[in-house]
Amino acid sequence: MRERIFSGIQPSGVIHIGNYHGAIKNWVKLIDEYECIFCVVDYHAITVQYSTEEFRGRILEAAKTLIVVGIDPERCTLFVQSRVPEHTELTWIFNAVTPVSDLKRMTQYKDKRQQSADNINTGLLTYPILMASDILLYKTNAVPVGEDQVQHLEFTRELARRFNSRFGSTFPEPKTLLGETVRIKGLDGNAKMSKSLNNYIALMEGKDEIWNKLRVAVTDPARKRKTDPGNPFICNIFSLHKLFSSDDEINTVENGCKTAGIGCIECKQILSKNMNIALSPFREKKKELDNNRDYVLDVLEEGRKFCSAIASETMKEVREKIGVIY
Ligand code: SF4
């Protein structure tokens, strides 16, 4: 029996190269080794203001993008969180065993409070409980996470321990799989790449859009003229070269930058070309899926059935353990 993995992605409207190289590429590698369940976590995405009309499209877009980049439905499970209502049922039960103080300590809650000062809803606070439910509902053995999610996974383990000690052994404590996740900075060169900060390149962006974004992306600030030598190791463009360019090109850029033998525009043009080569197969495959909506719906329905069967077994056990069966 292979160990089970669960991971999810929000349908935030765009999946960018930071999501891909920071997480999804690693998921694809895990498919052969683990029994993998991947989820479009739509309920996690409703704690911010959004358009319901756009949201419907975004759920399917996220599913299509995952399939396009290698989440192969023949070898793993892909489904949408809200289609398996046991996620929210378990969340309520976990609410009843979670101290509020544990939630208020979460770093992401503190960050989100600042970012959404005009909409501090309860969902921002209880988000880690829904995440713990996503994971524990499937008695997941391991979770591939980026460093910024390690605290949430520790919270999940603590919640499993707390539930088990009060109601009897039910949930395994999932391991953290840090894997080869990489933290990708945004085009502003400072913060993590993110949709909300508008510092991203989307996986499905076309050649011209990629170039327009790279052209104005931040580089080594000390390199004001082409004749100034630069430091590639503090330049985010160089970090992106490491993801998209060949070893020869990376060496050329590194030496050219340090000796002022190459200008930033030329450096960015090489990166733009390589990004386009890497991403164009995704765009092509996405076009095929855009014309085959029924296939995507079938994949999600198969995923829902598979996950519903496990979720229903877990909830039967949980209801018995907490005493709501009579
Ligand atoms: S040459 Fe390339 S690596 Fe060097 S500062 Fe310019 S963009 Fe960055």
CSV table of C-alpha atoms and ligand atoms in Angstrom, one decimal:
chain,number,residue,atom,x,y,z
A,1,MET,CA,0.0,0.0,0.0
A,2,ARG,CA,1.4,3.4,-1.0
A,3,GLU,CA,1.2,6.2,1.6
A,4,ARG,CA,-1.5,8.8,0.9
A,5,ILE,CA,-0.8,12.5,0.1
A,6,PHE,CA,-3.2,15.4,0.0
A,7,SER,CA,-2.6,18.8,-1.3
A,8,GLY,CA,-4.7,21.7,-2.6
A,9,ILE,CA,-4.7,24.9,-4.6
A,10,GLN,CA,-7.1,27.8,-4.4
A,11,PRO,CA,-8.9,28.8,-7.6
A,12,SER,CA,-7.5,32.3,-7.2
A,13,GLY,CA,-8.0,33.1,-10.9
A,14,VAL,CA,-4.4,32.5,-12.0
A,15,ILE,CA,-1.8,29.8,-11.5
A,16,HIS,CA,1.6,31.4,-11.9
A,17,ILE,CA,5.2,30.2,-12.3
A,18,GLY,CA,5.7,30.6,-8.6
A,19,ASN,CA,2.9,28.1,-7.8
A,20,TYR,CA,4.2,25.7,-10.5
A,21,HIS,CA,7.9,25.7,-9.5
A,22,GLY,CA,7.2,26.3,-5.8
A,23,ALA,CA,4.6,23.4,-5.4
A,24,ILE,CA,2.9,21.8,-8.4
A,25,LYS,CA,6.0,20.6,-10.1
A,26,ASN,CA,6.9,18.7,-6.9
A,27,TRP,CA,3.4,17.2,-6.8
A,28,VAL,CA,3.8,15.8,-10.3
A,29,LYS,CA,7.0,14.0,-9.1
A,30,LEU,CA,5.2,12.5,-6.2
A,31,ILE,CA,2.5,10.8,-8.2
A,32,ASP,CA,4.4,7.6,-8.9
A,33,GLU,CA,5.5,7.2,-5.3
A,34,TYR,CA,2.4,8.0,-3.3
A,35,GLU,CA,-1.4,7.7,-3.6
A,36,CYS,CA,-2.1,11.3,-4.4
A,37,ILE,CA,-5.2,13.3,-3.9
A,38,PHE,CA,-5.2,16.8,-5.3
A,39,CYS,CA,-7.9,19.3,-4.6
A,40,VAL,CA,-9.2,22.7,-5.9
A,41,VAL,CA,-9.9,24.2,-2.5
A,42,ASP,CA,-12.7,26.6,-3.5
A,43,TYR,CA,-14.0,27.1,0.1
A,44,HIS,CA,-10.6,28.4,1.1
A,45,ALA,CA,-10.9,31.1,-1.5
A,46,ILE,CA,-14.2,32.7,-0.4
A,47,THR,CA,-12.7,34.6,2.6
A,48,VAL,CA,-12.0,37.6,0.3
A,49,GLN,CA,-14.3,39.6,-1.8
A,50,TYR,CA,-15.0,38.0,-5.2
A,51,SER,CA,-17.4,37.8,-8.2
A,52,THR,CA,-19.5,34.7,-8.1
A,53,GLU,CA,-19.8,34.7,-11.9
A,54,GLU,CA,-16.0,34.7,-12.3
A,55,PHE,CA,-15.5,32.2,-9.5
A,56,ARG,CA,-17.4,29.5,-11.3
A,57,GLY,CA,-15.0,29.8,-14.2
A,58,ARG,CA,-12.0,29.9,-12.0
A,59,ILE,CA,-12.7,26.5,-10.4
A,60,LEU,CA,-12.6,24.8,-13.8
A,61,GLU,CA,-9.6,26.9,-14.9
A,62,ALA,CA,-7.6,25.7,-11.9
A,63,ALA,CA,-8.6,22.1,-12.6
A,64,LYS,CA,-7.6,22.4,-16.2
A,65,THR,CA,-4.3,24.0,-15.5
A,66,LEU,CA,-3.4,21.2,-13.0
A,67,ILE,CA,-4.2,18.6,-15.6
A,68,VAL,CA,-2.2,20.5,-18.2
A,69,VAL,CA,1.0,20.7,-16.1
A,70,GLY,CA,1.0,17.0,-15.3
A,71,ILE,CA,-1.6,16.1,-12.6
A,72,ASP,CA,-2.6,13.1,-14.6
A,73,PRO,CA,-6.1,11.9,-13.6
A,74,GLU,CA,-5.2,8.4,-14.7
A,75,ARG,CA,-2.6,8.1,-12.0
A,76,CYS,CA,-4.0,10.3,-9.2
A,77,THR,CA,-7.2,11.9,-7.9
A,78,LEU,CA,-8.4,15.4,-8.7
A,79,PHE,CA,-11.6,16.9,-7.2
A,80,VAL,CA,-13.2,20.1,-6.0
A,81,GLN,CA,-13.4,20.6,-2.2
A,82,SER,CA,-17.0,21.9,-2.0
A,83,ARG,CA,-18.3,18.8,-3.8
A,84,VAL,CA,-17.5,16.7,-0.7
A,85,PRO,CA,-19.4,18.3,2.1
A,86,GLU,CA,-17.7,16.2,4.8
A,87,HIS,CA,-14.9,18.8,4.6
A,88,THR,CA,-17.0,21.4,6.3
A,89,GLU,CA,-18.7,18.9,8.6
A,90,LEU,CA,-15.4,17.8,10.0
A,91,THR,CA,-14.4,21.5,10.3
A,92,TRP,CA,-17.3,22.2,12.6
A,93,ILE,CA,-16.3,19.3,14.9
A,94,PHE,CA,-12.7,20.4,14.9
A,95,ASN,CA,-13.8,23.9,15.7
A,96,ALA,CA,-15.1,22.5,19.0
A,97,VAL,CA,-11.7,21.1,20.0
A,98,THR,CA,-9.5,24.0,18.9
A,99,PRO,CA,-8.5,26.8,21.3
A,100,VAL,CA,-9.0,30.3,19.8
A,101,SER,CA,-5.6,31.2,21.0
A,102,ASP,CA,-4.0,28.6,18.7
A,103,LEU,CA,-5.7,30.2,15.7
A,104,LYS,CA,-4.7,33.8,16.7
A,105,ARG,CA,-1.1,32.8,16.8
A,106,MET,CA,-0.9,31.7,13.2
A,107,THR,CA,1.4,33.9,11.1
A,108,GLN,CA,-0.8,33.8,8.0
A,109,TYR,CA,-3.8,35.1,10.0
A,110,LYS,CA,-1.7,38.0,11.3
A,111,ASP,CA,-0.6,38.8,7.7
A,112,LYS,CA,-4.1,38.5,6.3
A,113,ARG,CA,-5.6,40.7,9.0
A,114,GLN,CA,-3.3,43.4,7.7
A,115,GLN,CA,-4.0,42.8,4.0
A,116,SER,CA,-7.8,42.6,4.5
A,117,ALA,CA,-8.3,45.2,7.2
A,118,ASP,CA,-11.7,46.0,5.8
A,119,ASN,CA,-12.9,42.4,5.8
A,120,ILE,CA,-11.6,40.5,8.8
A,121,ASN,CA,-14.1,37.6,8.7
A,122,THR,CA,-14.1,34.5,10.9
A,123,GLY,CA,-13.0,32.4,7.9
A,124,LEU,CA,-9.6,34.1,8.0
A,125,LEU,CA,-9.1,33.0,11.5
A,126,THR,CA,-10.5,29.4,11.1
A,127,TYR,CA,-8.8,28.8,7.8
A,128,PRO,CA,-6.3,26.4,9.4
A,129,ILE,CA,-9.1,24.2,10.7
A,130,LEU,CA,-10.6,23.8,7.3
A,131,MET,CA,-7.1,22.9,6.0
A,132,ALA,CA,-6.7,20.4,8.8
A,133,SER,CA,-10.0,18.9,7.9
A,134,ASP,CA,-9.0,18.6,4.2
A,135,ILE,CA,-6.0,16.7,5.2
A,136,LEU,CA,-7.3,14.5,8.1
A,137,LEU,CA,-10.6,13.6,6.4
A,138,TYR,CA,-8.5,11.3,4.1
A,139,LYS,CA,-6.3,10.0,6.9
A,140,THR,CA,-3.4,11.5,4.9
A,141,ASN,CA,0.1,10.2,5.7
A,142,ALA,CA,2.1,13.1,4.3
A,143,VAL,CA,1.6,16.6,2.9
A,144,PRO,CA,3.9,18.3,0.4
A,145,VAL,CA,4.1,21.9,1.7
A,146,GLY,CA,6.2,25.0,1.1
A,147,GLU,CA,8.0,26.5,4.1
A,148,ASP,CA,5.2,29.1,4.6
A,149,GLN,CA,2.7,26.2,5.2
A,150,VAL,CA,4.8,24.3,7.8
A,151,GLN,CA,3.1,26.1,10.7
A,152,HIS,CA,-0.3,25.0,9.3
A,153,LEU,CA,0.7,21.4,9.1
A,154,GLU,CA,2.1,21.5,12.7
A,155,PHE,CA,-1.3,22.9,13.7
A,156,THR,CA,-3.0,20.0,11.9
A,157,ARG,CA,-0.8,17.4,13.7
A,158,GLU,CA,-1.6,19.1,17.0
A,159,LEU,CA,-5.3,19.0,16.2
A,160,ALA,CA,-5.1,15.3,15.4
A,161,ARG,CA,-3.4,14.7,18.7
A,162,ARG,CA,-6.0,16.7,20.6
A,163,PHE,CA,-8.9,14.9,18.9
A,164,ASN,CA,-7.3,11.4,19.4
A,165,SER,CA,-6.5,12.0,23.0
A,166,ARG,CA,-10.1,13.1,23.8
A,167,PHE,CA,-12.1,10.7,21.6
A,168,GLY,CA,-9.7,7.8,20.9
A,169,SER,CA,-7.2,7.1,18.2
A,170,THR,CA,-8.7,8.2,14.8
A,171,PHE,CA,-6.4,10.3,12.8
A,172,PRO,CA,-2.7,9.7,11.8
A,173,GLU,CA,-0.4,12.7,12.3
A,174,PRO,CA,0.7,13.6,8.7
A,175,LYS,CA,4.3,14.0,7.9
A,176,THR,CA,5.7,17.2,6.3
A,177,LEU,CA,7.2,16.6,2.8
A,178,LEU,CA,9.3,19.7,2.2
A,179,GLY,CA,10.6,18.1,-1.0
A,180,GLU,CA,12.3,20.4,-3.5
A,181,THR,CA,10.0,23.3,-3.1
A,182,VAL,CA,11.5,26.6,-4.0
A,183,ARG,CA,10.4,30.1,-2.9
A,184,ILE,CA,9.9,32.1,-6.0
A,185,LYS,CA,10.1,35.9,-5.7
A,186,GLY,CA,7.8,38.2,-7.6
A,187,LEU,CA,8.9,40.5,-10.5
A,188,ASP,CA,9.2,43.3,-7.9
A,189,GLY,CA,12.2,41.3,-6.6
A,190,ASN,CA,11.0,41.5,-3.0
A,191,ALA,CA,8.0,39.6,-2.0
A,192,LYS,CA,6.9,36.1,-2.8
A,193,MET,CA,5.3,35.8,-6.3
A,194,SER,CA,1.6,36.2,-5.7
A,195,LYS,CA,-1.6,37.1,-7.6
A,196,SER,CA,-2.7,39.6,-4.9
A,197,LEU,CA,0.6,41.5,-5.2
A,198,ASN,CA,0.4,41.5,-9.0
A,199,ASN,CA,4.0,40.5,-9.3
A,200,TYR,CA,3.6,37.3,-11.2
A,201,ILE,CA,3.9,35.6,-14.6
A,202,ALA,CA,0.9,33.3,-15.2
A,203,LEU,CA,1.6,29.8,-16.5
A,204,MET,CA,-0.7,30.4,-19.4
A,205,GLU,CA,0.5,33.9,-20.3
A,206,GLY,CA,1.5,34.4,-24.0
A,207,LYS,CA,4.8,35.4,-25.5
A,208,ASP,CA,4.1,39.2,-25.6
A,209,GLU,CA,2.6,39.3,-22.1
A,210,ILE,CA,5.7,37.5,-20.7
A,211,TRP,CA,8.0,39.9,-22.3
A,212,ASN,CA,6.0,43.0,-21.3
A,213,LYS,CA,6.2,41.8,-17.7
A,214,LEU,CA,9.9,40.8,-17.8
A,215,ARG,CA,10.9,44.0,-19.5
A,216,VAL,CA,10.0,46.1,-16.5
A,217,ALA,CA,10.9,43.6,-13.8
A,218,VAL,CA,13.3,44.7,-11.1
A,219,THR,CA,17.0,43.8,-11.5
A,220,ASP,CA,20.2,44.5,-9.4
A,221,PRO,CA,19.4,48.1,-8.3
A,222,ALA,CA,23.1,49.0,-8.3
A,223,ARG,CA,23.3,48.3,-12.1
A,224,LYS,CA,22.1,51.7,-13.4
A,225,ARG,CA,23.9,51.6,-16.7
A,226,LYS,CA,24.9,48.7,-19.0
A,227,THR,CA,28.6,49.5,-18.2
A,228,ASP,CA,28.1,48.9,-14.5
A,229,PRO,CA,29.0,45.4,-13.4
A,230,GLY,CA,26.1,43.7,-11.7
A,231,ASN,CA,25.6,41.0,-9.0
A,232,PRO,CA,23.4,38.2,-10.4
A,233,PHE,CA,23.0,36.6,-7.0
A,234,ILE,CA,20.8,39.5,-5.7
A,235,CYS,CA,18.9,39.7,-9.0
A,236,ASN,CA,15.6,37.9,-9.3
A,237,ILE,CA,16.0,37.6,-13.1
A,238,PHE,CA,19.0,35.4,-12.5
A,239,SER,CA,17.0,33.2,-10.1
A,240,LEU,CA,14.4,32.8,-12.8
A,241,HIS,CA,17.1,31.9,-15.3
A,242,LYS,CA,18.0,29.0,-13.0
A,243,LEU,CA,14.5,27.6,-13.5
A,244,PHE,CA,14.2,28.1,-17.3
A,245,SER,CA,17.6,28.4,-18.9
A,246,SER,CA,20.3,25.9,-19.9
A,247,ASP,CA,23.5,25.6,-17.8
A,248,ASP,CA,25.5,27.2,-20.6
A,249,GLU,CA,23.1,30.2,-20.7
A,250,ILE,CA,23.1,30.5,-16.9
A,251,ASN,CA,27.0,30.7,-17.0
A,252,THR,CA,26.9,33.2,-19.8
A,253,VAL,CA,24.5,35.4,-17.9
A,254,GLU,CA,26.4,35.1,-14.7
A,255,ASN,CA,29.7,36.1,-16.2
A,256,GLY,CA,28.2,38.7,-18.5
A,257,CYS,CA,26.4,40.3,-15.6
A,258,LYS,CA,29.5,40.4,-13.4
A,259,THR,CA,31.7,41.8,-16.1
A,260,ALA,CA,29.1,44.1,-17.7
A,261,GLY,CA,29.4,42.1,-20.9
A,262,ILE,CA,25.7,41.7,-21.1
A,263,GLY,CA,22.9,44.3,-20.5
A,264,CYS,CA,19.8,43.6,-18.5
A,265,ILE,CA,17.6,43.8,-21.6
A,266,GLU,CA,19.6,41.2,-23.4
A,267,CYS,CA,19.6,39.0,-20.2
A,268,LYS,CA,15.8,39.3,-20.0
A,269,GLN,CA,15.4,38.5,-23.7
A,270,ILE,CA,17.2,35.2,-23.2
A,271,LEU,CA,15.0,34.5,-20.2
A,272,SER,CA,11.8,35.5,-22.1
A,273,LYS,CA,12.7,33.1,-25.0
A,274,ASN,CA,13.3,30.2,-22.6
A,275,MET,CA,10.2,30.8,-20.6
A,276,ASN,CA,8.2,30.9,-23.8
A,277,ILE,CA,9.7,27.6,-24.9
A,278,ALA,CA,8.9,26.0,-21.5
A,279,LEU,CA,5.4,27.3,-21.2
A,280,SER,CA,4.1,27.1,-24.8
A,281,PRO,CA,3.3,23.3,-24.5
A,282,PHE,CA,1.2,24.1,-21.5
A,283,ARG,CA,-0.7,26.7,-23.5
A,284,GLU,CA,-1.3,24.3,-26.4
A,285,LYS,CA,-2.6,21.5,-24.1
A,286,LYS,CA,-4.8,24.0,-22.3
A,287,LYS,CA,-6.4,25.0,-25.6
A,288,GLU,CA,-7.3,21.3,-26.2
A,289,LEU,CA,-8.9,21.1,-22.7
A,290,ASP,CA,-10.8,24.4,-23.3
A,291,ASN,CA,-12.5,22.6,-26.1
A,292,ASN,CA,-13.2,19.5,-24.0
A,293,ARG,CA,-15.1,20.7,-21.0
A,294,ASP,CA,-16.9,17.4,-20.6
A,295,TYR,CA,-13.6,15.5,-20.1
A,296,VAL,CA,-12.6,17.9,-17.3
A,297,LEU,CA,-16.1,17.5,-15.7
A,298,ASP,CA,-15.8,13.7,-15.9
A,299,VAL,CA,-12.3,13.8,-14.2
A,300,LEU,CA,-13.7,15.9,-11.3
A,301,GLU,CA,-16.8,13.7,-10.9
A,302,GLU,CA,-14.6,10.6,-10.7
A,303,GLY,CA,-12.4,12.4,-8.2
A,304,ARG,CA,-15.5,13.4,-6.2
A,305,LYS,CA,-16.8,9.8,-6.1
A,306,PHE,CA,-13.4,8.5,-4.9
A,307,CYS,CA,-13.0,11.1,-2.2
A,308,SER,CA,-16.7,10.9,-1.1
A,309,ALA,CA,-16.3,7.2,-0.3
A,310,ILE,CA,-13.3,7.8,1.9
A,311,ALA,CA,-14.8,10.9,3.5
A,312,SER,CA,-18.0,9.1,4.3
A,313,GLU,CA,-16.2,6.3,6.1
A,314,THR,CA,-14.1,8.8,8.1
A,315,MET,CA,-17.1,10.8,9.2
A,316,LYS,CA,-19.0,7.6,10.2
A,317,GLU,CA,-16.2,6.8,12.5
A,318,VAL,CA,-15.9,10.4,13.8
A,319,ARG,CA,-19.7,10.7,14.5
A,320,GLU,CA,-19.5,7.4,16.5
A,321,LYS,CA,-16.4,8.6,18.4
A,322,ILE,CA,-17.9,12.0,19.4
A,323,GLY,CA,-21.3,10.4,20.4
A,324,VAL,CA,-23.7,11.8,17.8
A,325,ILE,CA,-24.9,8.3,16.7
A,326,TYR,CA,-27.9,7.0,18.5
B,1,SF4,S1,22.3,41.3,-16.3
B,1,SF4,FE1,20.6,39.9,-15.8
B,1,SF4,S2,21.3,39.0,-13.8
B,1,SF4,FE2,22.5,40.9,-14.2
B,1,SF4,S3,21.4,42.5,-13.1
B,1,SF4,FE3,20.7,42.5,-15.3
B,1,SF4,S4,18.9,41.2,-15.3
B,1,SF4,FE4,20.0,40.8,-13.4
